[in-house]
C-alpha positions as YAML, in Angstrom:
chain: A
units: angstrom
residues:
- id: 1
  name: MET
  ca: [173.92, 134.31, 1.28]
- id: 2
  name: GLN
  ca: [175.40, 130.85, 1.20]
- id: 3
  name: LYS
  ca: [176.99, 129.80, 4.46]
- id: 4
  name: MET
  ca: [180.54, 128.47, 4.45]
- id: 5
  name: GLN
  ca: [180.98, 126.27, 7.48]
- id: 6
  name: LYS
  ca: [184.47, 125.64, 8.88]
- id: 7
  name: GLU
  ca: [185.94, 124.17, 12.02]
- id: 8
  name: SER
  ca: [188.88, 125.87, 13.68]
- id: 9
  name: GLY
  ca: [189.95, 125.96, 17.30]
- id: 10
  name: GLY
  ca: [186.80, 124.14, 18.34]
- id: 11
  name: VAL
  ca: [184.43, 126.96, 17.40]
- id: 12
  name: ALA
  ca: [181.90, 126.61, 14.61]
- id: 13
  name: CYS
  ca: [182.54, 129.25, 11.97]
- id: 14
  name: ASN
  ca: [180.13, 131.00, 9.68]
- id: 15
  name: SER
  ca: [180.50, 133.52, 6.88]
- id: 16
  name: ARG
  ca: [178.75, 135.94, 9.21]
- id: 17
  name: VAL
  ca: [180.64, 136.94, 12.35]
- id: 18
  name: VAL
  ca: [177.86, 135.85, 14.68]
- id: 19
  name: THR
  ca: [174.60, 134.25, 13.60]
- id: 20
  name: GLU
  ca: [171.62, 134.47, 15.94]
- id: 21
  name: HIS
  ca: [167.95, 133.62, 15.87]
- id: 22
  name: LYS
  ca: [165.33, 133.80, 18.56]
- id: 23
  name: THR
  ca: [162.91, 131.06, 19.45]
- id: 24
  name: GLY
  ca: [160.94, 132.43, 22.38]
- id: 25
  name: HIS
  ca: [160.42, 128.91, 23.65]
- id: 26
  name: GLY
  ca: [162.34, 128.37, 26.83]
- id: 27
  name: LEU
  ca: [165.43, 126.23, 26.27]
- id: 28
  name: CYS
  ca: [164.77, 125.51, 22.60]
- id: 29
  name: ILE
  ca: [168.35, 126.27, 21.68]
- id: 30
  name: ALA
  ca: [170.02, 125.66, 18.33]
- id: 31
  name: GLY
  ca: [173.75, 126.02, 17.76]
- id: 32
  name: LEU
  ca: [174.75, 129.43, 16.50]
- id: 33
  name: GLY
  ca: [177.93, 130.23, 14.66]
- id: 34
  name: LEU
  ca: [180.62, 132.08, 16.52]
- id: 35
  name: SER
  ca: [183.47, 132.91, 14.25]
- id: 36
  name: LEU
  ca: [186.81, 131.30, 14.90]
- id: 37
  name: LEU
  ca: [187.99, 134.53, 16.46]
- id: 38
  name: LEU
  ca: [187.52, 136.12, 19.83]
- id: 39
  name: LEU
  ca: [184.89, 138.85, 20.02]
- id: 40
  name: THR
  ca: [186.15, 142.38, 20.46]
- id: 41
  name: GLY
  ca: [184.30, 145.62, 21.00]
- id: 42
  name: THR
  ca: [184.27, 146.27, 17.26]
- id: 43
  name: GLY
  ca: [182.73, 142.93, 16.36]
- id: 44
  name: VAL
  ca: [186.02, 141.81, 14.80]
- id: 45
  name: LEU
  ca: [187.38, 138.61, 16.30]
- id: 46
  name: ALA
  ca: [190.95, 137.60, 17.05]
- id: 47
  name: ALA
  ca: [192.40, 134.14, 17.63]
- id: 48
  name: SER
  ca: [192.98, 133.37, 21.32]
- id: 49
  name: ASP
  ca: [193.29, 130.69, 23.97]
- id: 50
  name: GLU
  ca: [190.22, 132.28, 25.55]
- id: 51
  name: LEU
  ca: [186.71, 132.94, 24.28]
- id: 52
  name: VAL
  ca: [185.03, 135.78, 26.14]
- id: 53
  name: VAL
  ca: [181.41, 134.68, 26.18]
- id: 54
  name: GLY
  ca: [180.20, 137.42, 28.52]
- id: 55
  name: ASN
  ca: [182.23, 140.62, 28.75]
- id: 56
  name: PHE
  ca: [180.15, 141.91, 31.65]
- id: 57
  name: SER
  ca: [182.95, 143.72, 33.49]
- id: 58
  name: ALA
  ca: [183.13, 146.31, 30.72]
- id: 59
  name: LEU
  ca: [181.71, 149.49, 32.18]
- id: 60
  name: PRO
  ca: [178.25, 150.46, 30.92]
- id: 61
  name: PRO
  ca: [177.90, 153.95, 29.38]
- id: 62
  name: LYS
  ca: [178.06, 156.65, 32.05]
- id: 63
  name: GLY
  ca: [174.68, 157.23, 33.62]
- id: 64
  name: ILE
  ca: [173.03, 154.43, 31.61]
- id: 65
  name: MET
  ca: [171.96, 151.05, 32.93]
- id: 66
  name: LEU
  ca: [171.55, 148.72, 29.96]
- id: 67
  name: LYS
  ca: [168.88, 146.04, 30.22]
- id: 68
  name: MET
  ca: [170.55, 143.65, 27.80]
- id: 69
  name: PRO
  ca: [174.26, 142.95, 27.19]
- id: 70
  name: LYS
  ca: [175.36, 142.65, 23.59]
- id: 71
  name: ASP
  ca: [174.91, 139.22, 21.97]
- id: 72
  name: TRP
  ca: [172.67, 138.00, 24.80]
- id: 73
  name: GLN
  ca: [168.90, 137.58, 24.69]
- id: 74
  name: PRO
  ca: [166.08, 136.75, 27.12]
- id: 75
  name: LEU
  ca: [165.56, 133.16, 28.17]
- id: 76
  name: THR
  ca: [161.93, 132.80, 29.22]
- id: 77
  name: PHE
  ca: [159.59, 129.93, 30.00]
- id: 78
  name: LYS
  ca: [156.11, 129.68, 28.55]
- id: 79
  name: LYS
  ca: [154.28, 128.93, 31.81]
- id: 80
  name: ILE
  ca: [156.14, 131.49, 33.93]
- id: 81
  name: LYS
  ca: [154.66, 134.96, 33.57]
- id: 82
  name: THR
  ca: [156.81, 136.85, 36.09]
- id: 83
  name: HIS
  ca: [160.36, 137.31, 34.85]
- id: 84
  name: SER
  ca: [163.60, 138.08, 36.62]
- id: 85
  name: ARG
  ca: [165.08, 141.49, 35.80]
- id: 86
  name: TYR
  ca: [168.57, 141.93, 34.36]
- id: 87
  name: ARG
  ca: [170.60, 145.12, 33.97]
- id: 88
  name: HIS
  ca: [174.18, 145.98, 33.03]
- id: 89
  name: VAL
  ca: [175.23, 148.10, 36.00]
- id: 90
  name: LEU
  ca: [178.22, 149.61, 37.75]
- id: 91
  name: VAL
  ca: [178.78, 147.87, 41.11]
- id: 92
  name: ASP
  ca: [181.85, 147.77, 43.35]
- id: 93
  name: GLY
  ca: [183.67, 149.89, 40.77]
- id: 94
  name: ARG
  ca: [183.15, 147.42, 37.95]
- id: 95
  name: GLY
  ca: [180.61, 146.47, 35.34]
- id: 96
  name: ALA
  ca: [178.37, 143.48, 36.02]
- id: 97
  name: ILE
  ca: [175.00, 142.03, 35.18]
- id: 98
  name: GLU
  ca: [172.60, 142.58, 38.06]
- id: 99
  name: ALA
  ca: [169.81, 140.02, 38.42]
- id: 100
  name: ARG
  ca: [166.76, 140.51, 40.61]
- id: 101
  name: SER
  ca: [164.01, 137.94, 40.99]
- id: 102
  name: GLU
  ca: [160.79, 138.12, 42.99]
- id: 103
  name: ASN
  ca: [158.65, 134.99, 42.73]
- id: 104
  name: GLY
  ca: [159.62, 134.67, 39.08]
- id: 105
  name: ALA
  ca: [162.09, 133.15, 36.65]
- id: 106
  name: SER
  ca: [163.93, 133.98, 33.45]
- id: 107
  name: GLY
  ca: [167.50, 134.20, 32.31]
- id: 108
  name: LEU
  ca: [169.84, 135.65, 29.73]
- id: 109
  name: ILE
  ca: [171.36, 133.36, 27.12]
- id: 110
  name: ARG
  ca: [174.13, 133.55, 24.57]
- id: 111
  name: LYS
  ca: [173.54, 131.06, 21.77]
- id: 112
  name: LEU
  ca: [176.73, 129.73, 20.23]
- id: 113
  name: THR
  ca: [178.52, 126.58, 19.21]
- id: 114
  name: ILE
  ca: [181.72, 125.57, 21.02]
- id: 115
  name: ASN
  ca: [183.55, 122.26, 21.01]
- id: 116
  name: PRO
  ca: [184.29, 121.49, 24.67]
- id: 117
  name: ALA
  ca: [187.14, 119.21, 23.65]
- id: 118
  name: GLN
  ca: [188.95, 122.34, 22.43]
- id: 119
  name: TYR
  ca: [187.67, 124.76, 25.09]
- id: 120
  name: PRO
  ca: [186.97, 122.56, 28.14]
- id: 121
  name: VAL
  ca: [187.31, 125.16, 30.91]
- id: 122
  name: ILE
  ca: [184.72, 127.73, 31.90]
- id: 123
  name: SER
  ca: [185.45, 130.47, 34.41]
- id: 124
  name: TRP
  ca: [183.18, 133.17, 35.75]
- id: 125
  name: GLN
  ca: [182.66, 135.61, 38.59]
- id: 126
  name: TRP
  ca: [179.53, 136.05, 40.65]
- id: 127
  name: LYS
  ca: [178.21, 137.52, 43.88]
- id: 128
  name: VAL
  ca: [174.89, 136.95, 45.64]
- id: 129
  name: LYS
  ca: [173.07, 139.17, 48.10]
- id: 130
  name: ASN
  ca: [171.16, 136.32, 49.73]
- id: 131
  name: ILE
  ca: [170.36, 132.64, 49.48]
- id: 132
  name: LEU
  ca: [166.89, 131.08, 49.34]
- id: 133
  name: SER
  ca: [165.88, 129.48, 52.64]
- id: 134
  name: LYS
  ca: [163.23, 127.34, 50.93]
- id: 135
  name: GLY
  ca: [165.56, 126.09, 48.21]
- id: 136
  name: ASP
  ca: [166.02, 122.34, 47.83]
- id: 137
  name: VAL
  ca: [167.91, 120.94, 44.84]
- id: 138
  name: SER
  ca: [166.13, 117.58, 45.15]
- id: 139
  name: LYS
  ca: [162.55, 118.91, 44.95]
- id: 140
  name: LYS
  ca: [160.49, 120.78, 42.36]
- id: 141
  name: SER
  ca: [159.25, 123.12, 45.08]
- id: 142
  name: GLY
  ca: [162.85, 124.08, 45.89]
- id: 143
  name: ASP
  ca: [164.30, 124.30, 42.37]
- id: 144
  name: ASP
  ca: [165.37, 127.95, 42.70]
- id: 145
  name: TYR
  ca: [168.83, 129.52, 43.03]
- id: 146
  name: PRO
  ca: [170.11, 133.03, 43.62]
- id: 147
  name: ALA
  ca: [172.66, 132.39, 40.87]
- id: 148
  name: ARG
  ca: [173.35, 129.73, 38.29]
- id: 149
  name: ILE
  ca: [175.36, 129.26, 35.11]
- id: 150
  name: TYR
  ca: [173.43, 127.17, 32.60]
- id: 151
  name: ILE
  ca: [175.25, 125.26, 29.82]
- id: 152
  name: THR
  ca: [173.26, 123.50, 27.10]
- id: 153
  name: PHE
  ca: [174.53, 120.80, 24.77]
- id: 154
  name: ALA
  ca: [173.51, 120.24, 21.17]
- id: 155
  name: TYR
  ca: [171.49, 117.27, 19.94]
- id: 156
  name: ASP
  ca: [173.31, 115.16, 17.33]
- id: 157
  name: SER
  ca: [170.94, 113.11, 15.17]
- id: 158
  name: LYS
  ca: [173.82, 110.86, 14.07]
- id: 159
  name: LYS
  ca: [174.30, 109.63, 17.63]
- id: 160
  name: ALA
  ca: [170.63, 109.28, 18.58]
- id: 161
  name: GLY
  ca: [168.74, 106.04, 19.00]
- id: 162
  name: PHE
  ca: [165.58, 105.41, 16.98]
- id: 163
  name: TRP
  ca: [162.99, 106.55, 19.54]
- id: 164
  name: GLU
  ca: [165.10, 109.45, 20.70]
- id: 165
  name: GLY
  ca: [165.38, 110.53, 17.07]
- id: 166
  name: VAL
  ca: [161.61, 110.34, 16.63]
- id: 167
  name: LYS
  ca: [161.05, 112.49, 19.72]
- id: 168
  name: PHE
  ca: [163.57, 115.14, 18.72]
- id: 169
  name: ASP
  ca: [162.41, 115.20, 15.09]
- id: 170
  name: THR
  ca: [158.83, 115.73, 16.26]
- id: 171
  name: TYR
  ca: [159.94, 118.60, 18.46]
- id: 172
  name: LYS
  ca: [161.78, 120.16, 15.55]
- id: 173
  name: MET
  ca: [158.71, 119.88, 13.31]
- id: 174
  name: VAL
  ca: [156.67, 121.80, 15.88]
- id: 175
  name: TYR
  ca: [159.21, 124.43, 17.00]
- id: 176
  name: GLY
  ca: [161.57, 124.66, 14.04]
- id: 177
  name: GLU
  ca: [164.73, 123.45, 15.77]
- id: 178
  name: TYR
  ca: [166.04, 120.74, 18.03]
- id: 179
  name: PRO
  ca: [166.02, 121.25, 21.80]
- id: 180
  name: PRO
  ca: [169.25, 120.68, 23.74]
- id: 181
  name: VAL
  ca: [170.07, 117.04, 24.36]
- id: 182
  name: ALA
  ca: [171.34, 117.83, 27.87]
- id: 183
  name: ALA
  ca: [172.33, 120.64, 30.21]
- id: 184
  name: ILE
  ca: [174.56, 121.31, 33.19]
- id: 185
  name: ASN
  ca: [173.69, 123.92, 35.82]
- id: 186
  name: TYR
  ca: [176.42, 125.30, 38.07]
- id: 187
  name: ILE
  ca: [174.44, 126.48, 41.09]
- id: 188
  name: TRP
  ca: [174.69, 128.37, 44.38]
- id: 189
  name: ALA
  ca: [172.61, 126.22, 46.72]
- id: 190
  name: ASN
  ca: [171.40, 126.97, 50.24]
- id: 191
  name: LYS
  ca: [172.52, 123.78, 52.00]
- id: 192
  name: ALA
  ca: [173.54, 121.04, 49.53]
- id: 193
  name: GLY
  ca: [177.15, 119.91, 49.74]
- id: 194
  name: ILE
  ca: [179.64, 121.61, 47.42]
- id: 195
  name: GLY
  ca: [180.68, 119.32, 44.58]
- id: 196
  name: ARG
  ca: [177.57, 117.16, 44.68]
- id: 197
  name: ILE
  ca: [175.73, 116.40, 41.45]
- id: 198
  name: PHE
  ca: [171.94, 116.16, 41.38]
- id: 199
  name: THR
  ca: [169.43, 115.30, 38.68]
- id: 200
  name: ASN
  ca: [167.05, 118.19, 38.16]
- id: 201
  name: PRO
  ca: [163.60, 117.30, 39.57]
- id: 202
  name: TYR
  ca: [161.92, 118.57, 36.38]
- id: 203
  name: ALA
  ca: [164.22, 117.00, 33.76]
- id: 204
  name: ASP
  ca: [166.53, 114.00, 34.00]
- id: 205
  name: ARG
  ca: [168.71, 115.35, 31.18]
- id: 206
  name: VAL
  ca: [169.60, 118.37, 33.31]
- id: 207
  name: LYS
  ca: [172.26, 117.92, 35.99]
- id: 208
  name: MET
  ca: [172.82, 120.34, 38.85]
- id: 209
  name: ILE
  ca: [176.37, 120.75, 40.17]
- id: 210
  name: VAL
  ca: [176.76, 122.57, 43.49]
- id: 211
  name: ILE
  ca: [179.55, 125.17, 43.23]
- id: 212
  name: GLU
  ca: [178.74, 127.28, 46.29]
- id: 213
  name: SER
  ca: [176.38, 126.65, 49.19]
- id: 214
  name: GLY
  ca: [175.15, 128.49, 52.25]
- id: 215
  name: THR
  ca: [175.72, 132.02, 53.50]
- id: 216
  name: ALA
  ca: [179.45, 132.04, 54.33]
- id: 217
  name: LYS
  ca: [180.43, 133.79, 51.08]
- id: 218
  name: VAL
  ca: [177.30, 135.88, 50.54]
- id: 219
  name: GLY
  ca: [178.17, 139.45, 49.55]
- id: 220
  name: LYS
  ca: [181.62, 138.55, 48.20]
- id: 221
  name: TRP
  ca: [182.82, 138.41, 44.61]
- id: 222
  name: LEU
  ca: [183.96, 134.87, 43.84]
- id: 223
  name: GLN
  ca: [186.00, 133.53, 40.93]
- id: 224
  name: GLU
  ca: [184.87, 130.08, 39.78]
- id: 225
  name: ARG
  ca: [186.53, 127.66, 37.37]
- id: 226
  name: ARG
  ca: [185.25, 124.30, 36.11]
- id: 227
  name: ASN
  ca: [186.25, 121.70, 33.54]
- id: 228
  name: ILE
  ca: [183.07, 121.11, 31.56]
- id: 229
  name: VAL
  ca: [184.33, 117.89, 29.98]
- id: 230
  name: ALA
  ca: [185.16, 116.35, 33.36]
- id: 231
  name: ASP
  ca: [181.84, 117.52, 34.83]
- id: 232
  name: TYR
  ca: [179.84, 116.15, 31.89]
- id: 233
  name: ARG
  ca: [181.56, 112.78, 32.20]
- id: 234
  name: ALA
  ca: [180.82, 112.70, 35.92]
- id: 235
  name: ALA
  ca: [177.19, 113.71, 35.41]
- id: 236
  name: PHE
  ca: [176.26, 111.71, 32.31]
- id: 237
  name: LYS
  ca: [178.94, 108.98, 32.15]
- id: 238
  name: LYS
  ca: [179.88, 109.81, 28.56]
- id: 239
  name: GLU
  ca: [181.64, 112.39, 26.43]
- id: 240
  name: PRO
  ca: [179.97, 115.79, 25.96]
- id: 241
  name: PRO
  ca: [178.54, 116.89, 22.60]
- id: 242
  name: LEU
  ca: [178.96, 120.42, 21.29]
- id: 243
  name: ILE
  ca: [177.94, 123.27, 23.57]
- id: 244
  name: SER
  ca: [174.93, 125.11, 22.11]
- id: 245
  name: GLY
  ca: [174.37, 127.88, 24.64]
- id: 246
  name: ILE
  ca: [175.51, 129.50, 27.89]
- id: 247
  name: ALA
  ca: [173.04, 131.27, 30.16]
- id: 248
  name: ILE
  ca: [172.85, 133.04, 33.49]
- id: 249
  name: MET
  ca: [169.76, 132.75, 35.63]
- id: 250
  name: THR
  ca: [168.47, 133.94, 38.99]
- id: 251
  name: ASP
  ca: [165.06, 132.39, 39.72]
- id: 252
  name: THR
  ca: [162.57, 132.26, 42.60]
- id: 253
  name: ASP
  ca: [159.32, 131.00, 41.04]
- id: 254
  name: ASN
  ca: [159.12, 127.71, 42.96]
- id: 255
  name: THR
  ca: [159.97, 129.05, 46.41]
- id: 256
  name: GLY
  ca: [158.10, 132.34, 46.02]
- id: 257
  name: GLN
  ca: [161.05, 134.19, 47.55]
- id: 258
  name: SER
  ca: [163.35, 136.98, 46.33]
- id: 259
  name: ALA
  ca: [167.00, 137.00, 45.30]
- id: 260
  name: THR
  ca: [169.60, 139.39, 43.94]
- id: 261
  name: ALA
  ca: [172.88, 138.44, 42.29]
- id: 262
  name: TRP
  ca: [175.61, 139.93, 40.12]
- id: 263
  name: TYR
  ca: [177.47, 138.18, 37.32]
- id: 264
  name: GLY
  ca: [180.96, 139.07, 36.10]
- id: 265
  name: ASP
  ca: [182.82, 137.90, 33.01]
- id: 266
  name: ILE
  ca: [182.23, 134.42, 31.59]
- id: 267
  name: VAL
  ca: [185.21, 132.96, 29.71]
- id: 268
  name: MET
  ca: [185.84, 129.65, 27.93]
- id: 269
  name: SER
  ca: [189.47, 128.57, 27.66]
- id: 270
  name: ARG
  ca: [191.76, 125.79, 26.53]
- id: 271
  name: GLY
  ca: [192.80, 125.23, 30.12]
- id: 272
  name: VAL
  ca: [195.63, 127.74, 30.49]
- id: 273
  name: SER
  ca: [195.59, 129.87, 33.61]
- id: 274
  name: SER
  ca: [193.47, 132.99, 33.40]
- id: 275
  name: SER
  ca: [194.72, 136.38, 34.55]
- id: 276
  name: ARG
  ca: [191.19, 137.53, 35.37]
- id: 277
  name: THR
  ca: [190.45, 138.19, 39.03]
- id: 278
  name: PRO
  ca: [187.16, 138.71, 40.87]
...
């Protein structure tokens, strides 16, 4: 069926409500069409100042713990054999995604295309059971977090330099799609200062922004809110391209430790105040 691409409200539209395809290759993420409407339980979308990316607070079916929330898929890494475990559970009287990691790493990702100029604000809720004593945002051996929100940004061939274009085109020839051009991780660190921005020790195109740190708020539901456009400018010194994916991840493969976290709703908005509470 021929696709009819549109642009409305900053969200890439497609003749299908949501278009998805799996790659099975880590962060090899291509933009996927959300419709211009907000997802509802019926799959029909309605125009809104908010885009509910992860409706995790919805209660799972009674007596059932779902392993995968709707519209999300596993995010795994080729060299990491032990994966974190994710379940849609009832906790503290609410639905949430529970993440448990024991010397492993993987995430859950929702592939989509959003224009951050139209939806610059991301808000989410999370809670962690513990921090990682061996974590260190500046070292490969410490690149683990009890909770993180991972945002990937789409590669734009029209804005690429010659050698960058060659590299990305080669990747696409091998894997069938372009990798993200950049990523931001909102992390819960063990000791790094809140608000600091670090370059990921594995990839200079990935920036780590410390949202929470230490043990003071462990065991509490927290509501977080960030302006992605402002954070991208601060991290990369330029304007952000389209968002190509949003992921959650709890990982412990580098430290060899264990962590448990819970993730609540993830919402993109135009910047108006949200009525959602932790």
